CSV table of C-alpha atoms (C1' of nucleotides) and ligand atoms in Angstrom, one decimal:
chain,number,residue,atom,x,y,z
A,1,UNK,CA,-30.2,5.0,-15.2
A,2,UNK,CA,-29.7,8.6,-16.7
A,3,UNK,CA,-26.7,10.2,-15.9
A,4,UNK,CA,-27.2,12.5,-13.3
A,5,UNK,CA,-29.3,10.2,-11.0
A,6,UNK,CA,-26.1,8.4,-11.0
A,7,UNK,CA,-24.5,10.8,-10.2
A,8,UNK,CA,-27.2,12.2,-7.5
A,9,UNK,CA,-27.1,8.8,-6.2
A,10,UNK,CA,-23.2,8.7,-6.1
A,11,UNK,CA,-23.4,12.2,-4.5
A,12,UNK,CA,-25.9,11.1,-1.4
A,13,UNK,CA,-24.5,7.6,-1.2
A,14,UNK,CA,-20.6,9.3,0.1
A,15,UNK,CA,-22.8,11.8,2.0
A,16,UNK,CA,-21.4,14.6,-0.6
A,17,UNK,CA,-23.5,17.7,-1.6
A,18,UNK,CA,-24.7,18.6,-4.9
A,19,UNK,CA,-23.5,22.1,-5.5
A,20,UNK,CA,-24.7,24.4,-8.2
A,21,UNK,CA,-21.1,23.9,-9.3
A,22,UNK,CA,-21.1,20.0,-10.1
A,23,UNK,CA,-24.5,21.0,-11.8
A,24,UNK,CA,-22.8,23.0,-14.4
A,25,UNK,CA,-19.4,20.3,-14.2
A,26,UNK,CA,-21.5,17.6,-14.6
A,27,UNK,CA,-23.5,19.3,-17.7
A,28,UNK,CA,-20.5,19.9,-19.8
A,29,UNK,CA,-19.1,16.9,-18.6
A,30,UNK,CA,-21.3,15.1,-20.7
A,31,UNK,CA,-22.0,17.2,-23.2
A,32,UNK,CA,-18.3,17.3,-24.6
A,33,UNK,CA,-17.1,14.4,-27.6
A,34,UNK,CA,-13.4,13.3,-27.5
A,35,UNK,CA,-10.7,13.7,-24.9
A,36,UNK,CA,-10.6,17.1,-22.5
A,37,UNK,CA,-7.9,18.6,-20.2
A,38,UNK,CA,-9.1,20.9,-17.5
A,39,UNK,CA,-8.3,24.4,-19.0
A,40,UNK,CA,-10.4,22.7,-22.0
A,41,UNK,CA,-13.0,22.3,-19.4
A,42,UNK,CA,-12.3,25.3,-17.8
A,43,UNK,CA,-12.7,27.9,-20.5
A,44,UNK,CA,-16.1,26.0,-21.9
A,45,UNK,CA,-17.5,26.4,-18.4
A,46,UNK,CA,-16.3,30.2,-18.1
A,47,UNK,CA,-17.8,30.7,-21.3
A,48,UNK,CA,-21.1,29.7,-20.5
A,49,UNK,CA,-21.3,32.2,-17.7
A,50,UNK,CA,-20.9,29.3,-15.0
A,51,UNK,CA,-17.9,30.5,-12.8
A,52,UNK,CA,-16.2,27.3,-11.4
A,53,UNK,CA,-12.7,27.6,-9.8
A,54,UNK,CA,-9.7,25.8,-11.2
A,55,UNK,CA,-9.7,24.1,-7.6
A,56,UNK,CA,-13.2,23.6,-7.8
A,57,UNK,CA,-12.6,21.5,-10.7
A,58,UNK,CA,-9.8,19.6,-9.6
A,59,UNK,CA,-11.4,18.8,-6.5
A,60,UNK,CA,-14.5,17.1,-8.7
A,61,UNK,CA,-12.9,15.2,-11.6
A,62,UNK,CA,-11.5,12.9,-9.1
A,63,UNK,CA,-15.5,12.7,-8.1
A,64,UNK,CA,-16.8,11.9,-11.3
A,65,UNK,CA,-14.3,9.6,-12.0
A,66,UNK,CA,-15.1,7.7,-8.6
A,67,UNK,CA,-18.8,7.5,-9.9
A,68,UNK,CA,-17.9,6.3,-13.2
A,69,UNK,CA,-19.1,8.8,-15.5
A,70,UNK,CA,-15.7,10.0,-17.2
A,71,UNK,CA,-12.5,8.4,-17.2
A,72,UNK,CA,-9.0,9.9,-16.8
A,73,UNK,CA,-6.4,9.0,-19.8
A,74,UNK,CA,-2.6,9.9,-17.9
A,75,UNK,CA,-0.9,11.6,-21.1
A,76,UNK,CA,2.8,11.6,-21.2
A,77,UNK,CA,4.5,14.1,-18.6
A,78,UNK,CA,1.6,13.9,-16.4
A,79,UNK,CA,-0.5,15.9,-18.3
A,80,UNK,CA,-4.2,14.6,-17.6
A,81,UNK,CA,-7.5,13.8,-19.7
A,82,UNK,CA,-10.5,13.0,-19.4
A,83,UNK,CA,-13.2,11.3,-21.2
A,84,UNK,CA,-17.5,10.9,-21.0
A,85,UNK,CA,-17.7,6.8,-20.1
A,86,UNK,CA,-21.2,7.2,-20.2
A,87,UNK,CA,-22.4,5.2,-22.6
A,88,UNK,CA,-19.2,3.4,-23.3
A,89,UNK,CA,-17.1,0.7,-22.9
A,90,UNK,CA,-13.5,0.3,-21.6
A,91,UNK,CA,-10.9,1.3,-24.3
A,92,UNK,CA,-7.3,2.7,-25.2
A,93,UNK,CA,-5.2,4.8,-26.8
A,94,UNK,CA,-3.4,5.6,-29.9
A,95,UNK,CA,-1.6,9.3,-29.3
A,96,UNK,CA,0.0,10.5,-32.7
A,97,UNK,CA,3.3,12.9,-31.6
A,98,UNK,CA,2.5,14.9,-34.6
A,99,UNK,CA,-0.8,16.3,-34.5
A,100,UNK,CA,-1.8,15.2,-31.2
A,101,UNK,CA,-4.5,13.1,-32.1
A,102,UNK,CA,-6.1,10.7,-30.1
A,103,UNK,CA,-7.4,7.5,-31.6
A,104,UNK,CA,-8.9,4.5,-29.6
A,105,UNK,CA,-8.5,0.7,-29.8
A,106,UNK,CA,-9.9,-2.1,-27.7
A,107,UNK,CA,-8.7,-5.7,-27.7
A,108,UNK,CA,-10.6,-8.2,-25.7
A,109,UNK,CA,-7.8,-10.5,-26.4
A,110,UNK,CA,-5.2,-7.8,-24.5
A,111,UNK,CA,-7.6,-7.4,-21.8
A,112,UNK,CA,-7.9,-11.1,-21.2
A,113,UNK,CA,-4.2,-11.4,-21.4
A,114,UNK,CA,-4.1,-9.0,-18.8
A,115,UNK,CA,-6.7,-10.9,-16.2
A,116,UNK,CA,-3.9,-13.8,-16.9
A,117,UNK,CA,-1.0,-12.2,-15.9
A,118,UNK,CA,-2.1,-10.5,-12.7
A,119,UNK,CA,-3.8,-13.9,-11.4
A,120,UNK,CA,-0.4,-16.0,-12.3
A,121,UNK,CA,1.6,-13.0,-10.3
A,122,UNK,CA,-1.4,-13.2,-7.8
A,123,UNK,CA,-1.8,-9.8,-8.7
A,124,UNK,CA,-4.9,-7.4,-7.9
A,125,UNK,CA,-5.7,-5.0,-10.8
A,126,UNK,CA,-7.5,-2.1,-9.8
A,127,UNK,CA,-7.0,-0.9,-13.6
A,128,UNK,CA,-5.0,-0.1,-16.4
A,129,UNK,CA,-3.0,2.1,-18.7
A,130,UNK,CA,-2.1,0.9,-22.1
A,131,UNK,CA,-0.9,3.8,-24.9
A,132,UNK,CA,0.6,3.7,-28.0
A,133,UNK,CA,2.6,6.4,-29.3
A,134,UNK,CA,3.7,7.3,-33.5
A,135,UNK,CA,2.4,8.7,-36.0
A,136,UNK,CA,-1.0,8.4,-37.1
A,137,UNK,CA,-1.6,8.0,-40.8
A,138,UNK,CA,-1.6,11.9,-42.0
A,139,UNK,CA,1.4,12.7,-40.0
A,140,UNK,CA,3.6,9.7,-40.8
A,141,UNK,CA,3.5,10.4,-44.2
A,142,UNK,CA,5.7,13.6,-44.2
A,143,UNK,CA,8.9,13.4,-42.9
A,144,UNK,CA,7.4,13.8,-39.2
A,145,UNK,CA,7.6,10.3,-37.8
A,146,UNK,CA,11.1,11.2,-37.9
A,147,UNK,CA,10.9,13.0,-34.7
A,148,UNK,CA,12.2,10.9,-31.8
A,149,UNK,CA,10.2,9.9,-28.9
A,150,UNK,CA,9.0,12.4,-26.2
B,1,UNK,CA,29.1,-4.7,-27.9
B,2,UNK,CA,30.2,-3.5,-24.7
B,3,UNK,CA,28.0,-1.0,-22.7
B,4,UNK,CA,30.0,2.1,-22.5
B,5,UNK,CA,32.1,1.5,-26.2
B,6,UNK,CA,28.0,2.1,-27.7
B,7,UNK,CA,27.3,5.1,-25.6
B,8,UNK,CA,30.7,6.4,-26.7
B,9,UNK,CA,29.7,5.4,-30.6
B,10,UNK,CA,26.4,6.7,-29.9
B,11,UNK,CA,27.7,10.1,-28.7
B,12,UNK,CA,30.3,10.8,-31.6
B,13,UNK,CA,28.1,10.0,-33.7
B,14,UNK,CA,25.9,12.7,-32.7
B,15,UNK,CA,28.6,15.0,-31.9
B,16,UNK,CA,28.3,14.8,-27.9
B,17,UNK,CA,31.0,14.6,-25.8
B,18,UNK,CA,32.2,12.0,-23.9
B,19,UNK,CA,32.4,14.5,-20.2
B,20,UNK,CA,33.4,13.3,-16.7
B,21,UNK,CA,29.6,13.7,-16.0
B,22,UNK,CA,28.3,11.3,-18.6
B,23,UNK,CA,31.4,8.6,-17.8
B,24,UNK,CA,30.3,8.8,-14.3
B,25,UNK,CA,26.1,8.7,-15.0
B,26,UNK,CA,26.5,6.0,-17.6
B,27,UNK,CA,28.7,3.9,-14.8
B,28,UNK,CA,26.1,3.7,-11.8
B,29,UNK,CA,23.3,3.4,-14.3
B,30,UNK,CA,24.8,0.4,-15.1
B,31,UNK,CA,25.3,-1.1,-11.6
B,32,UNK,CA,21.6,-0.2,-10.6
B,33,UNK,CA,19.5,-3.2,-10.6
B,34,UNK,CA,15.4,-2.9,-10.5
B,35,UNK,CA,14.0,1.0,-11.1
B,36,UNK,CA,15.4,3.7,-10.1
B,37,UNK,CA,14.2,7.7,-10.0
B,38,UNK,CA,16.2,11.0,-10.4
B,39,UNK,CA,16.6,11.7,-6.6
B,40,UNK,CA,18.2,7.6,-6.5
B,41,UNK,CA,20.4,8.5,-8.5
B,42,UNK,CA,21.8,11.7,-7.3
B,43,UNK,CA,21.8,10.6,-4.6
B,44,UNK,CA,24.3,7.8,-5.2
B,45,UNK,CA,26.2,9.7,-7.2
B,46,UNK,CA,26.6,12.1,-4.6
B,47,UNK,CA,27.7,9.1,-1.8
B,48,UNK,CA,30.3,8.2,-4.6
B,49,UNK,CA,32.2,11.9,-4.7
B,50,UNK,CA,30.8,12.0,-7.7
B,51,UNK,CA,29.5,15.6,-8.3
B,52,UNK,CA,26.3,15.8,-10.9
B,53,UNK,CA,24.2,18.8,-10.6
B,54,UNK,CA,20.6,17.5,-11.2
B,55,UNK,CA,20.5,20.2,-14.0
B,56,UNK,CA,22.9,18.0,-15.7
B,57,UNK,CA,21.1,14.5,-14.7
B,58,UNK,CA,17.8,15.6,-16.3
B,59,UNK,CA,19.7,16.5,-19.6
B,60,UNK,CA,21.8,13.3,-19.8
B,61,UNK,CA,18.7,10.4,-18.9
B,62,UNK,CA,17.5,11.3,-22.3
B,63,UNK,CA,20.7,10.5,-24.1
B,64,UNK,CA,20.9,7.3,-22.6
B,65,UNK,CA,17.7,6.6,-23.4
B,66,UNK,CA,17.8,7.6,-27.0
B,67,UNK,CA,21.1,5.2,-26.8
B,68,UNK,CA,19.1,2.4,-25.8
B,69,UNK,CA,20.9,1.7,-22.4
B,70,UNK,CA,18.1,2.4,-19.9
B,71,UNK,CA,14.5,2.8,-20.5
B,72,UNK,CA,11.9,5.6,-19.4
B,73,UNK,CA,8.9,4.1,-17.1
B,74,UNK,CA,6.5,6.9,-16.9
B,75,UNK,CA,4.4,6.8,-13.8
B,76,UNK,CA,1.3,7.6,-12.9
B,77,UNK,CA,1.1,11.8,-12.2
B,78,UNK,CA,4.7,12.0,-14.0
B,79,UNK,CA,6.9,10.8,-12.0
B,80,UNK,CA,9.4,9.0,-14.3
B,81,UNK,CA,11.6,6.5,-13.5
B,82,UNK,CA,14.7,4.6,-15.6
B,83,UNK,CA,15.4,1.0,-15.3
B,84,UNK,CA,19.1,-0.9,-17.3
B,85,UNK,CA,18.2,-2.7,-20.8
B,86,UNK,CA,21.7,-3.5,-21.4
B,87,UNK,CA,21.0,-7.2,-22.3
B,88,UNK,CA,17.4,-7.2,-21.1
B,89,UNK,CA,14.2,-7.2,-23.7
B,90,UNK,CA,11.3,-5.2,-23.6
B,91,UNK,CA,8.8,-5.9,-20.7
B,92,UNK,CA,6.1,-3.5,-19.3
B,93,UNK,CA,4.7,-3.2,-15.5
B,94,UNK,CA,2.5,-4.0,-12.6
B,95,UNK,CA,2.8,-1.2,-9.7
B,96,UNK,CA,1.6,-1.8,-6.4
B,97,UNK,CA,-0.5,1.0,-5.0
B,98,UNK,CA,0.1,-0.5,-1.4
B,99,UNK,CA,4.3,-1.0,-1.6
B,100,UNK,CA,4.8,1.1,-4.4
B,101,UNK,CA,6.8,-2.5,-5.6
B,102,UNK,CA,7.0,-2.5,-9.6
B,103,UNK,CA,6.6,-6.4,-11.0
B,104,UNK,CA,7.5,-7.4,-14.6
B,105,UNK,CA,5.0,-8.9,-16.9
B,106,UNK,CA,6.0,-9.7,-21.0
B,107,UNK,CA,3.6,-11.1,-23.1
B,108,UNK,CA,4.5,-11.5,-27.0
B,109,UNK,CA,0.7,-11.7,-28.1
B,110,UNK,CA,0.4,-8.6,-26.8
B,111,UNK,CA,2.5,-6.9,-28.7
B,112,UNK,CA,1.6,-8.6,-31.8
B,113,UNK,CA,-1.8,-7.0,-31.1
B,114,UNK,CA,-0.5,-4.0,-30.5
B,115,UNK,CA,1.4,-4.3,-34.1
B,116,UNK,CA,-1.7,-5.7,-35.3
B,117,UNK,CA,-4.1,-2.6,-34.3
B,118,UNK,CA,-1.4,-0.2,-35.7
B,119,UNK,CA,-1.2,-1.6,-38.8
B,120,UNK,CA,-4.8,-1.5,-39.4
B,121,UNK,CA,-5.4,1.9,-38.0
B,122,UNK,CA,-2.3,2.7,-40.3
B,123,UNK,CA,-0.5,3.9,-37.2
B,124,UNK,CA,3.7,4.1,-36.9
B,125,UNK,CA,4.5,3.1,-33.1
B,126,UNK,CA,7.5,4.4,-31.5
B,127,UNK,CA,6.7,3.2,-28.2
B,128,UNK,CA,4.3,2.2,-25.9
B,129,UNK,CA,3.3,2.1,-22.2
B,130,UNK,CA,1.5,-0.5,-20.5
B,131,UNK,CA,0.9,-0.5,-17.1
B,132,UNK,CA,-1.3,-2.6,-14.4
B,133,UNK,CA,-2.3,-0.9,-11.4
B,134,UNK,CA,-3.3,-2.8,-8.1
B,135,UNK,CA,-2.1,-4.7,-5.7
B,136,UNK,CA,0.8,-7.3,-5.1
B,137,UNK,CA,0.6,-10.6,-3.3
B,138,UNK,CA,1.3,-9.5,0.3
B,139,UNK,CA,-0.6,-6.0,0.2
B,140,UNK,CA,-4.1,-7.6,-1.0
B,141,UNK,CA,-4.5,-9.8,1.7
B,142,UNK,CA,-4.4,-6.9,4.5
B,143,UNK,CA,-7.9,-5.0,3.9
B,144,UNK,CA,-5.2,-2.2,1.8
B,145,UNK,CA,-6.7,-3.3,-1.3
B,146,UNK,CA,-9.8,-1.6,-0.4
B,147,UNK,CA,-7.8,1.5,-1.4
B,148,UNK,CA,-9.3,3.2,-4.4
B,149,UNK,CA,-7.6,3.8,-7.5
B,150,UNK,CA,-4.6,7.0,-6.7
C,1,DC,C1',48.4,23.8,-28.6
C,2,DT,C1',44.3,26.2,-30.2
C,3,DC,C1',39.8,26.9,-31.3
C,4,DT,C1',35.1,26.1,-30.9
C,5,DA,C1',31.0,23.9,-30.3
C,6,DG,C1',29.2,21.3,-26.7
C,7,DT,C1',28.6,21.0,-21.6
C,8,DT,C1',28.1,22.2,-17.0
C,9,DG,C1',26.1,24.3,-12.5
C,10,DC,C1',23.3,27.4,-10.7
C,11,DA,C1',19.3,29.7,-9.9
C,12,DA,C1',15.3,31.4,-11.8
C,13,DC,C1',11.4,29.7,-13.9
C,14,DT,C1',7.4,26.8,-15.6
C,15,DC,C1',3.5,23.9,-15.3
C,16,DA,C1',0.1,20.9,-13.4
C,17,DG,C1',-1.8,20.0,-9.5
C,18,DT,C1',-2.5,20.6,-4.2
C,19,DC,C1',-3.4,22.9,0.0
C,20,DT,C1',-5.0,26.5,3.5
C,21,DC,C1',-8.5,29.1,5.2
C,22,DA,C1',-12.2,32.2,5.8
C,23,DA,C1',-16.6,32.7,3.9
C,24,DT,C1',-20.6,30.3,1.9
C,25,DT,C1',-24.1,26.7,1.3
C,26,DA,C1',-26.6,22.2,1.0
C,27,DT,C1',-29.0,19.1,3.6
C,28,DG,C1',-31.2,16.7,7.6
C,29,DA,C1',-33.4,17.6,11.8
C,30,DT,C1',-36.4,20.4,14.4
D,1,DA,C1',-39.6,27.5,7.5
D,2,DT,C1',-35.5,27.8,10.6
D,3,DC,C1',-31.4,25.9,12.5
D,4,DA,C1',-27.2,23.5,13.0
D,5,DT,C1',-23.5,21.5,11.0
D,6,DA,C1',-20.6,19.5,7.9
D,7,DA,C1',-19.3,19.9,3.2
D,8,DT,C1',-17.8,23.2,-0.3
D,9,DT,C1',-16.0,27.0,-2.5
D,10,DG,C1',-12.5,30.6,-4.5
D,11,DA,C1',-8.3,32.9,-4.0
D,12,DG,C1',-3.9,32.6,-3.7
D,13,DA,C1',0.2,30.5,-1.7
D,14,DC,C1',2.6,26.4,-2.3
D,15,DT,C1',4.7,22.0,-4.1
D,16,DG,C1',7.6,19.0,-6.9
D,17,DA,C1',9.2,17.5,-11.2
D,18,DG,C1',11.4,19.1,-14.7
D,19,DT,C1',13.3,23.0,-17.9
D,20,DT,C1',15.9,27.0,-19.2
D,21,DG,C1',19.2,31.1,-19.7
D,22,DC,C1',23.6,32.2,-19.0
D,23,DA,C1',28.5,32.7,-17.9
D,24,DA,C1',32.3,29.8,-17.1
D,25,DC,C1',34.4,25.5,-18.4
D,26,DT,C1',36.2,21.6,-21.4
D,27,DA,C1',36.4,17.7,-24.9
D,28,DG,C1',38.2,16.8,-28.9
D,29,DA,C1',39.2,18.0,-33.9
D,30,DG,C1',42.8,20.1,-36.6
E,1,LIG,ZN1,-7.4,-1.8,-21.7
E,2,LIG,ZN1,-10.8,7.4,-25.3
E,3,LIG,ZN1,4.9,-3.9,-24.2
E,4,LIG,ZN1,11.0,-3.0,-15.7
DNA sequence: CTCTAGTTGCAACTCAGTCTCAATTATGAT
DNA sequence: ATCATAATTGAGACTGAGTTGCAACTAGAG
């Protein structure tokens, strides 16, 4: 199912109202590659002549994340990304402390490591955060790794 | 080695001082059991006479940190909590959405993937977080686990 | 004991995100 | 198409966790 049926359907199915500003959310929502903040988000949209309020957008992430379509990554210090799921499968991340970087790993073997732990503690996983944080290869080289953890 | 002989040898070493402030921080830090937040311990300070301006608490956790005494759990929308590793080994988390109760979990495999993945990626870890969201035991049998993801 | 770099408390500040509320609008029913 | 109503919006005030500038204080080396 395309996108925004899914999301139409989402929309109707929580009796929610598609507004000429999830249009133009949606639209860049899936448009954008890689990881996005909301003033990434916000700018992109501003630029494109679609006026959406900071409000505006942080009442509707939560939305798209509830209908699947983009996933929020919680960075350090609470800042918050997101990322288009569409299309994708579950994965995590690598975030280097030099440049900033984001890469992405996936382990089925961690994942299924995880199942086994929560059903040993009779524990109910809702979902997960698993980061790594260094260096990635261009920035370990000089001298950077040095830097202590954040 | 004693507890409070390496913070001393960790703060000479970087030319800190050993204060009233730190003496008296490093002492309940050490009695706390479980996970513990700013306002916990501030506020047990305070009970004990002992007067730490929160100023001071938010520039000390990080030394203690950085001297390998407690540990930073960073929790969901930044809310950072410190746990004792004074004769504990790494573990990471479950949190409850329903009790807010944090369970342990360790699991050497995965952090020989997680070695694994950063060695092929060519990645230098400094740290990682891994936390399981959900539910505990007593909170998903009573309907609360219907409760999205927070 | 003296000197100085490190430390402290306070209050002002930042930053991400949330909330309030009056005005606007999507949608289902007539 | 028109209406009624509940959802939505933008602006700006507000929150909470954490940070920072600064003047007064103090540990610890010499
Ligand atoms: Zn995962
Ligand atoms: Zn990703
Ligand atoms: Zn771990
Ligand atoms: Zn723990």
């Amino acid at each position: 199912m395309p996108a925004a049926e899914r999301f139409a359907l989402y929309l109707s199915k929580h009796r929610l109202k598609m507004t000429r500003e999830r249009r133009a959310l949606l639209e860049h929502v899936l448009s954008v590659r890689g990881h996005f903040d909301v003033d990434d988000l916000l700018r992109r949209l501003g630029r494109t002549g679609h006026r959406v309020s900071r409000a505006t957008l942080y009442r509707n992430l939560p939305v798209l994340v509830e209908s699947g379509l983009i996933h929020k990554v919680e960075m350090a210090r609470g800042q918050a990304r997101y990322e288009r799921m569409v299309g994708r499968h579950h994965h995590d991340h690598m975030v280097c402390l030099g440049c900033g970087d984001i890469l992405e790993f996936e382990s089925p073997e961690v994942e299924r490591i995880q199942e086994e732990v929560c059903r040993r503690k009779r524990f109910v996983m809702t979902g997960h955060t698993h980061q790594i944080r260094g260096y990635c290869g261009s920035c370990a080289g000089d001298g950077r790794a040095r830097g202590k953890e954040r």
